């Protein structure tokens, strides 16, 4: 049986097909009053639909300053696209567009337009969670009026078997934020992570931020990937018989959300993307995620760069949230494996496979009391805070910003004294003497038998473990390798900026980071 959301999406798509037949001069669906366009040094793109053979003239005005651009729609085409000159941050501007064909003139206008940075926020239900669902929701919504230059837009839930040129529907047209449009309904609009991320950026950058929320709960990465991207991983046929992660899971067929909810945006100039997804892939194609996720990033970057005529950076910054926790998923090992695969099996980002990326680690934000299930933790402010640190460092070049917790640089094994010394890249804070978060691999008939290793001491840059007895010695080490590795903000290891160490796994074989004493 189709879910209510899926039926609504199908109806909206049919309406789209009916309404666009014969449609004439208009903007693409996501151009509207109050929107934010990408500022300099990029050129913002304005596009829409018109009559073949007509001339289209655009004027951008502020006070008495006017800039004019003109293009002609080709005889065999019904779309027009205008690239603006680079515009500095600020506003408001008015945009007027006129179509001339024969002796007829058609007019369009956009008012209260600002130039700043445009970010797309995508993923599944943890991105979809609205501001009304998180901790301190009432205050968060009351504070909306403090951020009139953080503008918000939300797509409708639409799926398509083919790539759509324009959106099939809009849930929230470009708006100045209010308590109501930030907390419209559960898993509706507006995304709490997206909103708080934009809020943090505005507080730091002091210029307009445009946020586009295009997310759908219960959806796997395959639905958000183009067929070309999936083909890079040898994965085009989806496992439709896989059980849904939620009762109200979204579409799972290949590319249907890429086609309908991402592809329509590719002509637009953007600053970057943040992504919160992966829970659905703990049930399907789990060990393909180390290919499908980097392939999605590569493909989105190429599509947006080409669609915007080179104005969106071909290596635009891409941030993501590493999976949090879930107390009730009965699939052993899938959450830690997805976390690892989210980094292309490096354990950290950026790395050689995932350049210009940043990650928010959330293994310490578990919320077993969440009324939406523990898979939907309510502390989205901390998530957004950690994401924005990555954005400042990676997207905005603030090299002094630390945006990820400590990661091990060297592992020294002293088998005589049964001690293991882990040296980190930066200063560490040990919050408690843990006896379960670290585990070592003891070989047992050729396979790993993972045994807990207790923390016995620490220094500024290292943590020392007491090893269990392994007849064939220590062959591997892993940290926070479970579905729920620690309680709320109480993992053992943080850095001085209070960011948790990310999960990792490492083996001694042919690894220069291992030193056997």
XYZ file of C-alpha atoms in Angstrom, residues 152-390:
239
model
C 14.088 29.517 3.409
C 12.561 27.339 0.655
C 11.212 23.774 0.795
C 10.382 21.404 -2.057
C 7.326 19.187 -2.258
C 7.731 15.408 -2.042
C 7.865 14.357 -5.685
C 9.375 11.337 -7.387
C 9.903 10.769 -11.087
C 11.173 8.043 -13.393
C 12.768 10.670 -15.640
C 14.859 13.754 -14.954
C 12.565 16.748 -14.503
C 13.597 20.121 -15.854
C 11.653 21.990 -13.148
C 10.270 21.099 -9.725
C 6.965 19.283 -9.589
C 5.835 21.193 -6.534
C 6.844 23.541 -3.729
C 5.953 23.093 -0.062
C 7.287 26.464 1.056
C 8.045 29.188 -1.458
C 10.925 31.525 -0.605
C 10.040 33.084 2.730
C 11.266 35.283 5.520
C 11.386 32.875 8.512
C 8.532 32.816 11.018
C 7.609 30.516 13.877
C 4.937 28.927 11.690
C 6.982 28.209 8.584
C 9.870 26.837 10.656
C 7.626 24.394 12.499
C 4.807 23.648 10.112
C 4.442 19.982 11.104
C 6.335 16.820 12.011
C 8.772 15.853 9.242
C 7.331 18.543 7.012
C 9.037 21.943 6.826
C 11.327 23.556 7.686
C 14.419 21.385 8.314
C 15.856 22.106 11.782
C 19.419 21.145 10.819
C 19.245 23.270 7.691
C 17.784 26.259 9.548
C 20.255 26.166 12.443
C 23.182 25.659 10.067
C 22.106 28.756 8.155
C 21.615 30.656 11.387
C 25.170 29.874 12.527
C 26.567 30.911 9.142
C 24.679 34.201 9.220
C 25.892 34.989 12.728
C 29.476 34.508 11.551
C 29.346 35.899 8.001
C 26.861 38.757 8.554
C 25.336 38.549 5.071
C 22.257 36.846 3.548
C 21.968 33.057 3.494
C 19.526 31.150 1.263
C 18.490 27.657 2.409
C 16.823 25.052 0.179
C 15.347 22.048 2.000
C 14.856 19.080 -0.327
C 14.600 15.940 1.823
C 12.369 12.871 2.254
C 12.324 10.466 5.207
C 13.135 6.785 4.915
C 14.975 7.135 1.610
C 18.217 5.382 0.575
C 21.094 6.988 -1.265
C 20.168 5.111 -4.434
C 16.991 7.209 -4.779
C 19.051 10.437 -4.583
C 21.697 9.244 -7.070
C 21.582 9.557 -10.831
C 21.797 6.369 -12.837
C 25.191 7.512 -14.060
C 26.470 7.750 -10.481
C 25.067 4.335 -9.562
C 26.634 2.845 -12.655
C 30.028 4.007 -11.335
C 29.489 1.533 -8.493
C 27.973 -1.222 -10.626
C 24.662 -0.717 -8.874
C 21.621 0.030 -11.013
C 19.129 -2.635 -9.952
C 17.618 -1.800 -6.603
C 16.563 -4.383 -4.020
C 12.871 -3.535 -3.838
C 12.081 -6.450 -1.547
C 14.249 -4.958 1.213
C 12.163 -4.243 4.341
C 11.484 -0.543 5.043
C 13.355 1.061 7.919
C 10.247 2.996 8.938
C 6.542 2.253 8.616
C 6.219 5.334 6.437
C 9.358 4.871 4.356
C 9.859 7.025 1.302
C 10.595 5.867 -2.241
C 13.491 3.486 -2.735
C 13.654 3.086 -6.523
C 16.835 4.179 -8.234
C 17.208 7.871 -9.110
C 13.567 8.891 -8.534
C 14.487 11.672 -6.079
C 17.540 12.768 -8.011
C 15.237 13.132 -11.011
C 12.509 15.107 -9.235
C 14.048 16.877 -6.231
C 17.695 17.568 -7.174
C 18.029 17.675 -10.964
C 15.644 20.677 -11.320
C 18.086 22.802 -9.286
C 21.221 22.171 -11.344
C 20.894 25.394 -13.403
C 21.037 27.405 -10.181
C 24.319 28.773 -8.818
C 24.919 27.482 -5.282
C 27.596 27.723 -2.609
C 27.386 24.166 -1.272
C 25.389 21.221 0.075
C 24.814 19.624 3.465
C 23.585 16.025 3.638
C 22.013 13.946 6.442
C 21.279 10.417 5.217
C 22.410 6.824 5.646
C 19.986 5.213 8.086
C 18.036 3.552 5.249
C 21.245 2.027 3.911
C 21.816 0.120 7.136
C 19.189 -2.212 5.666
C 20.302 -2.329 2.064
C 23.515 -2.152 0.062
C 25.355 -1.261 3.276
C 28.811 -2.154 2.037
C 28.314 -0.311 -1.242
C 28.009 3.022 0.597
C 31.771 3.614 0.477
C 31.285 3.827 -3.289
C 27.760 5.226 -3.686
C 28.268 8.207 -1.371
C 31.506 9.533 -2.936
C 29.998 8.835 -6.367
C 26.919 10.916 -5.474
C 29.125 13.824 -4.377
C 31.170 13.671 -7.595
C 28.052 13.463 -9.745
C 26.187 16.313 -8.019
C 29.258 18.530 -8.339
C 29.591 17.833 -12.049
C 25.867 18.337 -12.691
C 25.623 21.649 -10.804
C 28.832 22.970 -12.365
C 27.689 22.194 -15.899
C 24.050 23.183 -15.320
C 25.076 26.629 -14.046
C 27.394 27.189 -17.032
C 30.415 26.810 -14.770
C 29.253 29.213 -12.052
C 28.806 26.628 -9.276
C 32.282 25.527 -8.227
C 33.075 22.124 -9.730
C 34.422 21.109 -6.313
C 31.794 22.908 -4.230
C 31.913 22.157 -0.466
C 29.867 19.176 0.626
C 29.148 18.647 4.329
C 27.406 15.701 5.926
C 26.306 14.306 9.255
C 27.820 11.007 10.316
C 25.110 8.650 11.582
C 24.049 9.078 15.187
C 22.645 6.128 17.151
C 19.580 3.930 17.325
C 18.686 1.789 20.299
C 16.193 -0.363 18.444
C 17.806 -1.373 15.158
C 18.426 -5.108 15.501
C 21.062 -5.340 12.789
C 24.438 -5.903 14.345
C 27.282 -3.812 13.013
C 25.391 -1.926 10.304
C 25.450 1.541 11.910
C 29.232 1.553 12.541
C 29.864 0.210 9.050
C 27.815 2.984 7.448
C 29.642 5.560 9.584
C 32.952 4.215 8.319
C 31.743 4.054 4.714
C 30.520 7.657 4.935
C 34.216 8.606 4.980
C 35.064 6.237 2.088
C 36.721 4.051 4.758
C 39.261 6.683 5.793
C 37.598 7.557 9.111
C 37.964 11.310 8.567
C 37.371 13.970 5.914
C 38.566 15.616 3.766
C 40.580 12.723 2.372
C 42.020 11.570 -0.962
C 38.682 10.201 -2.134
C 36.449 12.935 -0.706
C 38.043 16.336 -1.263
C 36.498 19.577 0.005
C 34.137 17.753 2.366
C 33.365 18.176 6.058
C 31.613 15.974 8.616
C 29.697 16.413 11.865
C 30.317 13.461 14.214
C 27.165 12.673 16.248
C 27.806 9.324 17.960
C 27.451 11.105 21.320
C 24.020 12.656 20.660
C 21.819 9.590 21.211
C 18.298 10.363 22.437
C 16.495 7.296 23.736
C 13.624 9.446 25.010
C 12.850 11.003 21.638
C 9.088 10.777 20.949
C 9.995 10.198 17.303
C 12.101 7.141 18.094
C 15.739 7.040 19.112
C 16.749 7.085 15.448
C 15.542 10.718 15.456
C 17.556 12.511 18.175
C 16.304 15.987 19.050
C 19.599 17.807 19.624
C 19.840 19.259 16.153
C 21.489 22.467 17.376
C 24.696 20.614 18.253
C 24.549 18.863 14.872
C 24.259 22.205 13.077
C 26.995 23.761 15.220
C 29.447 20.994 14.338
C 28.472 21.225 10.664
C 29.014 24.964 10.543
C 32.521 24.571 11.975
C 33.326 22.349 9.004
